[in-house]
Amino acid sequence: MRAVLIALTEELCRLKSAGVRTVAVSETSIEDLRAVVRRRARPKETGDRRLESGVIVQPTVLSAPADSFRTPHSALHNSGDGGDAAPVPIRPPISHLPSPAVAPFAATLPPPPVVELPAGDKAARWAVLRERVLNHPVCRAQVRRDKKVVFGVGSLDSQIMFVGEAPGADEEVQGEPFVGPAGQLLTKMIQGMGLMREQVYIGNIMNWRPQTPTAAGAQQVGNRPPSAVEMAFCLPFLRAQIEIVQPALLVALGKTATDGLLGAARFKTLGEARGQWHEFAGRPVMVTYHPSYILREPTPRKKRLIWEDLLRVMERAGLAISDKQRGYFLER
Ligand code: URA
């Protein structure tokens, strides 16, 4: 218990020094903390929710911020050929965002940013956006000092954009999405489609690894799903990448990516959405399994299901499909 309290206090101090003044904590956790404080028989119980770090904790607010403005479809299609484009504000379309189970250590964040893309060609706009995200004070405050904020990578002319959940341990070290074990499988899947990783665009709903309480000097163990508020904050950055790259279609990898793009209220399980075409920002979205799910359940049946989704993607993207590719993972 002592180690947990020390880790918690250190984390709150880190957040405080990064400018965070409130954090979201479930009522249950607040009760647990109060019980600890009572056990330590402090002289008086103040009744408020201020911890030793000076950061005020408050019950998690899961409702999305009030701004539910949606960028008109026409505003997202100002440059079909990737030529010079005028500045475009990317507003956070967060009205659909989900209310999942409380994420234990998700900070309360400011409202999602309105991203103003500069005029210019794709490469220039992408470079400006990337710098902004990597140096965004809110994003920076979410990662430990020796870890990185993660931005999308790949071809700015790709027809296909893969969207994952959030960076993990390897990604926050290297600053690139999908470079760990799940990323290596994703790269193989892309190669199975007859493409190179560099020929597609790969992004995430989140630009940072959702943090969990970790003792000072220790590495975070495991991952947690991002909260609705965290996803709402990062979504304008993903929208802006879509606006720049203008892929013909998106592939949502797993339930969190699906919830982030399509709204958690729409599907209880991934199975309800998987293998079908949906729409985000005026573009078709194929929902499929996250590669980490296939790593956990590497059965021929699961591999075939994800592969069938990728065949759908190849068909829609107009990629040639050989008989050999059609037959991958078919049980004989
Ligand atoms: N899982 C994801 O969803 N994204 C990454 O970048 C890595 C693992």
Tab-separated table of C-alpha atoms and ligand atoms in Angstrom:
chain	number	residue	atom	x	y	z
A	1	MET	CA	0.000	0.000	0.000
A	2	ARG	CA	2.821	2.368	0.887
A	3	ALA	CA	4.443	1.895	-2.553
A	4	VAL	CA	1.136	2.609	-4.250
A	5	LEU	CA	0.653	5.774	-2.209
A	6	ILE	CA	4.172	6.959	-2.999
A	7	ALA	CA	3.636	6.270	-6.698
A	8	LEU	CA	0.310	8.079	-6.599
A	9	THR	CA	1.762	11.104	-4.836
A	10	GLU	CA	4.683	11.263	-7.265
A	11	GLU	CA	2.371	11.024	-10.233
A	12	LEU	CA	0.158	13.803	-8.864
A	13	CYS	CA	3.243	15.960	-8.297
A	14	ARG	CA	4.345	15.307	-11.872
A	15	LEU	CA	0.918	16.293	-13.190
A	16	LYS	CA	0.869	19.360	-10.973
A	17	SER	CA	4.243	20.515	-12.253
A	18	ALA	CA	2.889	20.014	-15.786
A	19	GLY	CA	0.080	22.422	-15.006
A	20	VAL	CA	-2.691	19.908	-14.329
A	21	ARG	CA	-4.861	21.147	-11.468
A	22	THR	CA	-7.566	18.492	-11.317
A	23	VAL	CA	-7.606	14.774	-12.030
A	24	ALA	CA	-10.573	12.474	-12.480
A	25	VAL	CA	-10.884	9.713	-9.891
A	26	SER	CA	-13.846	7.436	-9.359
A	27	GLU	CA	-15.921	7.789	-6.197
A	28	THR	CA	-14.794	4.314	-5.190
A	29	SER	CA	-11.139	5.260	-5.436
A	30	ILE	CA	-11.747	8.443	-3.458
A	31	GLU	CA	-13.383	6.351	-0.738
A	32	ASP	CA	-10.382	3.970	-0.753
A	33	LEU	CA	-8.010	6.903	-0.403
A	34	ARG	CA	-10.085	8.375	2.408
A	35	ALA	CA	-9.940	5.039	4.211
A	36	VAL	CA	-6.145	5.083	3.977
A	37	VAL	CA	-6.021	8.632	5.272
A	38	ARG	CA	-8.344	7.724	8.161
A	39	ARG	CA	-6.196	4.696	9.014
A	40	ARG	CA	-3.160	6.922	9.214
A	41	ALA	CA	-5.094	8.947	11.842
A	42	ARG	CA	-4.268	12.332	10.480
A	43	PRO	CA	-5.154	15.191	12.919
A	44	LYS	CA	-8.183	16.301	10.972
A	45	GLU	CA	-10.116	15.169	8.007
A	46	THR	CA	-10.541	18.196	5.765
A	47	GLY	CA	-13.405	16.712	3.822
A	48	ASP	CA	-12.186	18.049	0.521
A	49	ARG	CA	-10.426	15.990	-2.048
A	50	ARG	CA	-7.023	17.597	-1.987
A	51	LEU	CA	-4.183	15.119	-1.729
A	52	GLU	CA	-0.674	15.742	-0.397
A	53	SER	CA	0.517	16.772	-3.842
A	54	GLY	CA	-1.869	19.734	-3.860
A	55	VAL	CA	-3.745	18.414	-6.879
A	56	ILE	CA	-7.490	18.297	-6.381
A	57	VAL	CA	-9.106	15.035	-7.345
A	58	GLN	CA	-12.652	14.971	-8.519
A	59	PRO	CA	-15.059	12.259	-9.585
A	60	THR	CA	-14.501	11.343	-13.208
A	61	VAL	CA	-16.595	13.403	-15.585
A	62	LEU	CA	-17.388	11.201	-18.509
A	63	SER	CA	-19.658	13.445	-20.494
A	64	ALA	CA	-18.104	14.935	-23.612
A	65	PRO	CA	-17.452	18.701	-23.669
A	66	ALA	CA	-20.222	20.913	-24.993
A	67	ASP	CA	-18.729	21.702	-28.400
A	68	SER	CA	-20.287	19.239	-30.799
A	69	PHE	CA	-19.630	21.179	-33.977
A	70	ARG	CA	-18.942	18.897	-36.886
A	71	THR	CA	-16.636	19.980	-39.658
A	72	PRO	CA	-18.797	20.140	-42.793
A	73	HIS	CA	-17.872	17.446	-45.262
A	74	SER	CA	-17.112	20.085	-47.907
A	75	ALA	CA	-14.546	21.729	-45.649
A	76	LEU	CA	-12.673	18.460	-45.374
A	77	HIS	CA	-12.287	18.071	-49.103
A	78	ASN	CA	-10.505	21.149	-50.253
A	79	SER	CA	-7.769	19.420	-52.171
A	80	GLY	CA	-8.501	16.106	-53.786
A	81	ASP	CA	-5.125	15.838	-55.481
A	82	GLY	CA	-2.883	16.747	-52.593
A	83	GLY	CA	-1.976	20.120	-54.102
A	84	ASP	CA	-1.794	23.344	-52.099
A	85	ALA	CA	-4.667	23.795	-49.706
A	86	ALA	CA	-6.083	26.757	-47.841
A	87	PRO	CA	-6.071	26.819	-44.018
A	88	VAL	CA	-8.854	24.713	-42.552
A	89	PRO	CA	-10.016	24.591	-38.932
A	90	ILE	CA	-10.521	21.021	-37.734
A	91	ARG	CA	-13.076	21.142	-34.973
A	92	PRO	CA	-13.611	18.362	-32.502
A	93	PRO	CA	-16.692	16.326	-33.454
A	94	ILE	CA	-17.120	14.859	-30.042
A	95	SER	CA	-20.861	14.651	-29.582
A	96	HIS	CA	-20.828	10.883	-30.106
A	97	LEU	CA	-17.981	10.087	-27.800
A	98	PRO	CA	-18.440	7.203	-25.458
A	99	SER	CA	-18.781	6.799	-21.731
A	100	PRO	CA	-16.790	3.646	-21.084
A	101	ALA	CA	-15.847	2.252	-17.706
A	102	VAL	CA	-13.853	4.731	-15.642
A	103	ALA	CA	-10.214	4.823	-16.632
A	104	PRO	CA	-8.351	4.756	-13.317
A	105	PHE	CA	-5.695	7.296	-13.988
A	106	ALA	CA	-7.000	9.531	-16.725
A	107	ALA	CA	-6.341	13.201	-16.153
A	108	THR	CA	-9.091	15.727	-16.591
A	109	LEU	CA	-8.130	17.522	-19.763
A	110	PRO	CA	-8.988	20.885	-21.259
A	111	PRO	CA	-11.564	20.886	-24.069
A	112	PRO	CA	-10.357	19.265	-27.301
A	113	PRO	CA	-8.213	21.572	-29.440
A	114	VAL	CA	-9.393	23.270	-32.599
A	115	VAL	CA	-6.663	22.446	-35.083
A	116	GLU	CA	-5.945	25.129	-37.676
A	117	LEU	CA	-4.073	23.596	-40.577
A	118	PRO	CA	-1.814	25.977	-42.464
A	119	ALA	CA	-1.959	26.472	-46.219
A	120	GLY	CA	0.558	24.517	-48.249
A	121	ASP	CA	1.221	21.118	-49.746
A	122	LYS	CA	0.670	17.873	-47.898
A	123	ALA	CA	4.232	17.510	-46.663
A	124	ALA	CA	4.354	21.059	-45.277
A	125	ARG	CA	0.983	20.806	-43.567
A	126	TRP	CA	1.824	17.393	-42.108
A	127	ALA	CA	5.168	18.638	-40.767
A	128	VAL	CA	3.517	21.625	-39.068
A	129	LEU	CA	0.790	19.458	-37.550
A	130	ARG	CA	3.322	16.880	-36.336
A	131	GLU	CA	5.438	19.529	-34.611
A	132	ARG	CA	2.345	20.982	-32.958
A	133	VAL	CA	1.193	17.644	-31.627
A	134	LEU	CA	4.631	16.538	-30.434
A	135	ASN	CA	5.095	19.839	-28.592
A	136	HIS	CA	1.528	20.323	-27.423
A	137	PRO	CA	1.726	21.071	-23.681
A	138	VAL	CA	-1.240	18.867	-22.875
A	139	CYS	CA	0.195	15.929	-24.844
A	140	ARG	CA	3.644	16.483	-23.315
A	141	ALA	CA	2.133	16.517	-19.831
A	142	GLN	CA	0.687	13.032	-20.395
A	143	VAL	CA	4.002	11.287	-20.972
A	144	ARG	CA	6.867	10.740	-18.581
A	145	ARG	CA	9.968	12.832	-19.184
A	146	ASP	CA	11.931	10.106	-20.984
A	147	LYS	CA	8.976	9.020	-23.169
A	148	LYS	CA	7.566	10.376	-26.419
A	149	VAL	CA	4.303	11.696	-27.774
A	150	VAL	CA	3.462	9.620	-30.849
A	151	PHE	CA	2.241	10.945	-34.199
A	152	GLY	CA	1.154	9.054	-37.342
A	153	VAL	CA	3.621	7.776	-39.942
A	154	GLY	CA	3.604	6.648	-43.542
A	155	SER	CA	2.809	7.762	-47.031
A	156	LEU	CA	0.922	11.032	-47.305
A	157	ASP	CA	-0.470	9.752	-50.612
A	158	SER	CA	-1.757	6.481	-49.216
A	159	GLN	CA	-5.216	5.300	-50.175
A	160	ILE	CA	-5.387	3.375	-46.919
A	161	MET	CA	-5.089	4.709	-43.365
A	162	PHE	CA	-4.882	2.227	-40.491
A	163	VAL	CA	-6.101	3.561	-37.143
A	164	GLY	CA	-5.094	1.880	-33.889
A	165	GLU	CA	-5.829	2.593	-30.247
A	166	ALA	CA	-2.872	4.158	-28.468
A	167	PRO	CA	0.899	3.871	-28.215
A	168	GLY	CA	2.193	1.129	-25.948
A	169	ALA	CA	5.540	0.613	-24.245
A	170	ASP	CA	7.599	0.300	-27.440
A	171	GLU	CA	5.817	3.109	-29.225
A	172	GLU	CA	6.299	5.670	-26.456
A	173	VAL	CA	10.023	4.885	-26.470
A	174	GLN	CA	10.477	5.051	-30.249
A	175	GLY	CA	7.870	7.752	-30.909
A	176	GLU	CA	6.304	5.752	-33.746
A	177	PRO	CA	2.964	3.918	-33.883
A	178	PHE	CA	2.847	0.139	-34.134
A	179	VAL	CA	6.486	-0.809	-33.676
A	180	GLY	CA	6.057	-3.400	-30.892
A	181	PRO	CA	4.808	-6.990	-31.316
A	182	ALA	CA	1.330	-5.904	-32.511
A	183	GLY	CA	2.991	-3.491	-34.909
A	184	GLN	CA	5.188	-6.215	-36.324
A	185	LEU	CA	2.096	-8.294	-37.012
A	186	LEU	CA	0.389	-5.271	-38.603
A	187	THR	CA	3.433	-4.835	-40.850
A	188	LYS	CA	3.133	-8.501	-41.920
A	189	MET	CA	-0.567	-8.029	-42.637
A	190	ILE	CA	0.235	-5.016	-44.816
A	191	GLN	CA	2.874	-7.045	-46.631
A	192	GLY	CA	0.314	-9.810	-47.144
A	193	MET	CA	-1.759	-7.207	-48.962
A	194	GLY	CA	1.165	-6.753	-51.358
A	195	LEU	CA	2.172	-3.400	-49.884
A	196	MET	CA	5.088	-2.111	-47.865
A	197	ARG	CA	4.509	-0.499	-44.479
A	198	GLU	CA	5.872	2.778	-45.877
A	199	GLN	CA	3.175	2.788	-48.574
A	200	VAL	CA	0.266	3.113	-46.135
A	201	TYR	CA	-0.475	5.608	-43.367
A	202	ILE	CA	-0.646	4.411	-39.765
A	203	GLY	CA	-2.109	6.472	-36.930
A	204	ASN	CA	-3.767	6.046	-33.565
A	205	ILE	CA	-6.779	7.484	-31.780
A	206	MET	CA	-4.388	8.544	-28.999
A	207	ASN	CA	-1.113	10.428	-29.256
A	208	TRP	CA	0.177	9.250	-25.898
A	209	ARG	CA	0.251	6.022	-23.918
A	210	PRO	CA	-2.514	6.194	-21.301
A	211	GLN	CA	-0.667	6.290	-18.007
A	212	THR	CA	-1.145	4.083	-14.981
A	213	PRO	CA	0.227	4.651	-11.463
A	214	THR	CA	3.873	3.669	-11.574
A	215	ALA	CA	6.533	4.040	-8.897
A	216	ALA	CA	9.304	6.537	-9.599
A	217	GLY	CA	12.096	4.992	-11.600
A	218	ALA	CA	9.964	1.991	-12.562
A	219	GLN	CA	8.559	1.342	-16.015
A	220	GLN	CA	4.814	1.279	-16.535
A	221	VAL	CA	3.527	-2.261	-16.627
A	222	GLY	CA	0.595	-2.969	-18.918
A	223	ASN	CA	-1.751	-0.649	-20.694
A	224	ARG	CA	-5.190	0.721	-19.992
A	225	PRO	CA	-7.775	1.813	-22.528
A	226	PRO	CA	-8.016	5.563	-23.014
A	227	SER	CA	-10.921	7.386	-21.374
A	228	ALA	CA	-13.618	9.130	-23.414
A	229	VAL	CA	-12.126	12.495	-22.478
A	230	GLU	CA	-8.642	11.453	-23.600
A	231	MET	CA	-9.977	10.159	-26.914
A	232	ALA	CA	-11.986	13.347	-27.446
A	233	PHE	CA	-8.865	15.414	-26.863
A	234	CYS	CA	-6.766	13.572	-29.470
A	235	LEU	CA	-9.437	13.046	-32.124
A	236	PRO	CA	-8.982	16.468	-33.788
A	237	PHE	CA	-5.328	15.534	-34.416
A	238	LEU	CA	-6.405	12.348	-36.194
A	239	ARG	CA	-9.034	14.239	-38.179
A	240	ALA	CA	-6.383	16.691	-39.256
A	241	GLN	CA	-4.159	13.828	-40.459
A	242	ILE	CA	-7.087	12.457	-42.456
A	243	GLU	CA	-7.659	15.930	-43.895
A	244	ILE	CA	-4.035	16.086	-45.023
A	245	VAL	CA	-3.592	12.538	-46.332
A	246	GLN	CA	-7.104	12.207	-47.772
A	247	PRO	CA	-7.056	8.398	-47.816
A	248	ALA	CA	-9.730	6.649	-49.851
A	249	LEU	CA	-10.587	4.538	-46.794
A	250	LEU	CA	-9.783	3.874	-43.156
A	251	VAL	CA	-9.258	0.615	-41.285
A	252	ALA	CA	-10.232	0.713	-37.589
A	253	LEU	CA	-8.150	-1.804	-35.643
A	254	GLY	CA	-10.039	-3.054	-32.608
A	255	LYS	CA	-12.849	-1.831	-30.384
A	256	THR	CA	-11.215	1.345	-29.059
A	257	ALA	CA	-10.399	2.620	-32.546
A	258	THR	CA	-13.942	1.737	-33.593
A	259	ASP	CA	-15.433	3.545	-30.586
A	260	GLY	CA	-13.225	6.557	-31.183
A	261	LEU	CA	-14.184	6.844	-34.847
A	262	LEU	CA	-17.776	5.657	-34.853
A	263	GLY	CA	-19.000	6.230	-31.293
A	264	ALA	CA	-19.084	3.784	-28.388
A	265	ALA	CA	-22.828	3.970	-28.150
A	266	ARG	CA	-23.154	2.318	-31.568
A	267	PHE	CA	-21.703	-1.117	-30.842
A	268	LYS	CA	-21.573	-3.173	-27.662
A	269	THR	CA	-19.042	-5.588	-29.102
A	270	LEU	CA	-16.519	-5.444	-31.891
A	271	GLY	CA	-18.308	-8.391	-33.494
A	272	GLU	CA	-21.308	-6.170	-34.257
A	273	ALA	CA	-19.194	-3.827	-36.368
A	274	ARG	CA	-16.427	-6.074	-37.700
A	275	GLY	CA	-16.242	-6.998	-41.368
A	276	GLN	CA	-18.576	-4.189	-42.425
A	277	TRP	CA	-18.162	-0.781	-43.967
A	278	HIS	CA	-18.988	2.245	-41.844
A	279	GLU	CA	-18.237	5.937	-42.308
A	280	PHE	CA	-16.055	8.549	-40.627
A	281	ALA	CA	-15.296	12.052	-41.941
A	282	GLY	CA	-17.050	11.124	-45.179
A	283	ARG	CA	-14.785	8.133	-45.763
A	284	PRO	CA	-15.472	4.393	-45.645
A	285	VAL	CA	-14.185	2.631	-42.541
A	286	MET	CA	-13.594	-1.122	-42.378
A	287	VAL	CA	-13.688	-2.404	-38.802
A	288	THR	CA	-11.492	-5.353	-37.990
A	289	TYR	CA	-9.633	-6.988	-35.105
A	290	HIS	CA	-6.676	-5.356	-33.441
A	291	PRO	CA	-3.474	-7.279	-34.266
A	292	SER	CA	-2.843	-7.780	-30.537
A	293	TYR	CA	-6.068	-9.824	-30.408
A	294	ILE	CA	-4.672	-12.109	-33.104
A	295	LEU	CA	-1.444	-12.382	-31.108
A	296	ARG	CA	-3.489	-13.549	-28.142
A	297	GLU	CA	-5.651	-15.905	-30.228
A	298	PRO	CA	-3.553	-16.951	-33.206
A	299	THR	CA	-6.042	-19.508	-34.539
A	300	PRO	CA	-6.447	-20.086	-38.300
A	301	ARG	CA	-10.096	-19.023	-37.940
A	302	LYS	CA	-9.288	-15.638	-36.372
A	303	LYS	CA	-6.476	-15.067	-38.876
A	304	ARG	CA	-8.869	-15.853	-41.705
A	305	LEU	CA	-11.495	-13.420	-40.349
A	306	ILE	CA	-9.067	-10.509	-40.145
A	307	TRP	CA	-7.688	-11.480	-43.549
A	308	GLU	CA	-11.190	-11.446	-45.074
A	309	ASP	CA	-11.583	-7.879	-43.781
A	310	LEU	CA	-8.302	-6.937	-45.429
A	311	LEU	CA	-9.453	-8.549	-48.699
A	312	ARG	CA	-12.509	-6.252	-48.505
A	313	VAL	CA	-10.147	-3.321	-48.027
A	314	MET	CA	-8.014	-4.407	-50.990
A	315	GLU	CA	-11.083	-4.752	-53.202
A	316	ARG	CA	-12.391	-1.314	-52.279
A	317	ALA	CA	-8.954	0.256	-52.723
A	318	GLY	CA	-8.695	-1.308	-56.185
A	319	LEU	CA	-5.653	-3.428	-55.329
A	320	ALA	CA	-4.974	-6.557	-57.399
A	321	ILE	CA	-5.719	-9.761	-55.474
A	322	SER	CA	-4.055	-13.017	-56.506
A	323	ASP	CA	-5.618	-16.464	-56.021
A	324	LYS	CA	-2.895	-17.155	-53.476
A	325	GLN	CA	-3.906	-14.066	-51.491
A	326	ARG	CA	-7.581	-15.040	-51.646
A	327	GLY	CA	-6.722	-18.404	-50.125
A	328	TYR	CA	-4.603	-17.240	-47.171
A	329	PHE	CA	-5.574	-18.941	-43.871
A	330	LEU	CA	-8.279	-21.077	-45.470
A	331	GLU	CA	-8.355	-24.316	-43.540
A	332	ARG	CA	-8.037	-27.325	-45.771
B	1	URA	N1	-1.434	-0.746	-30.347
B	1	URA	C1	-2.051	0.319	-30.908
B	1	URA	O1	-3.267	0.367	-30.976
B	1	URA	N2	-1.288	1.299	-31.381
B	1	URA	C2	0.031	1.283	-31.359
B	1	URA	O2	0.659	2.212	-31.835
B	1	URA	C3	0.641	0.158	-30.772
B	1	URA	C4	-0.093	-0.846	-30.276
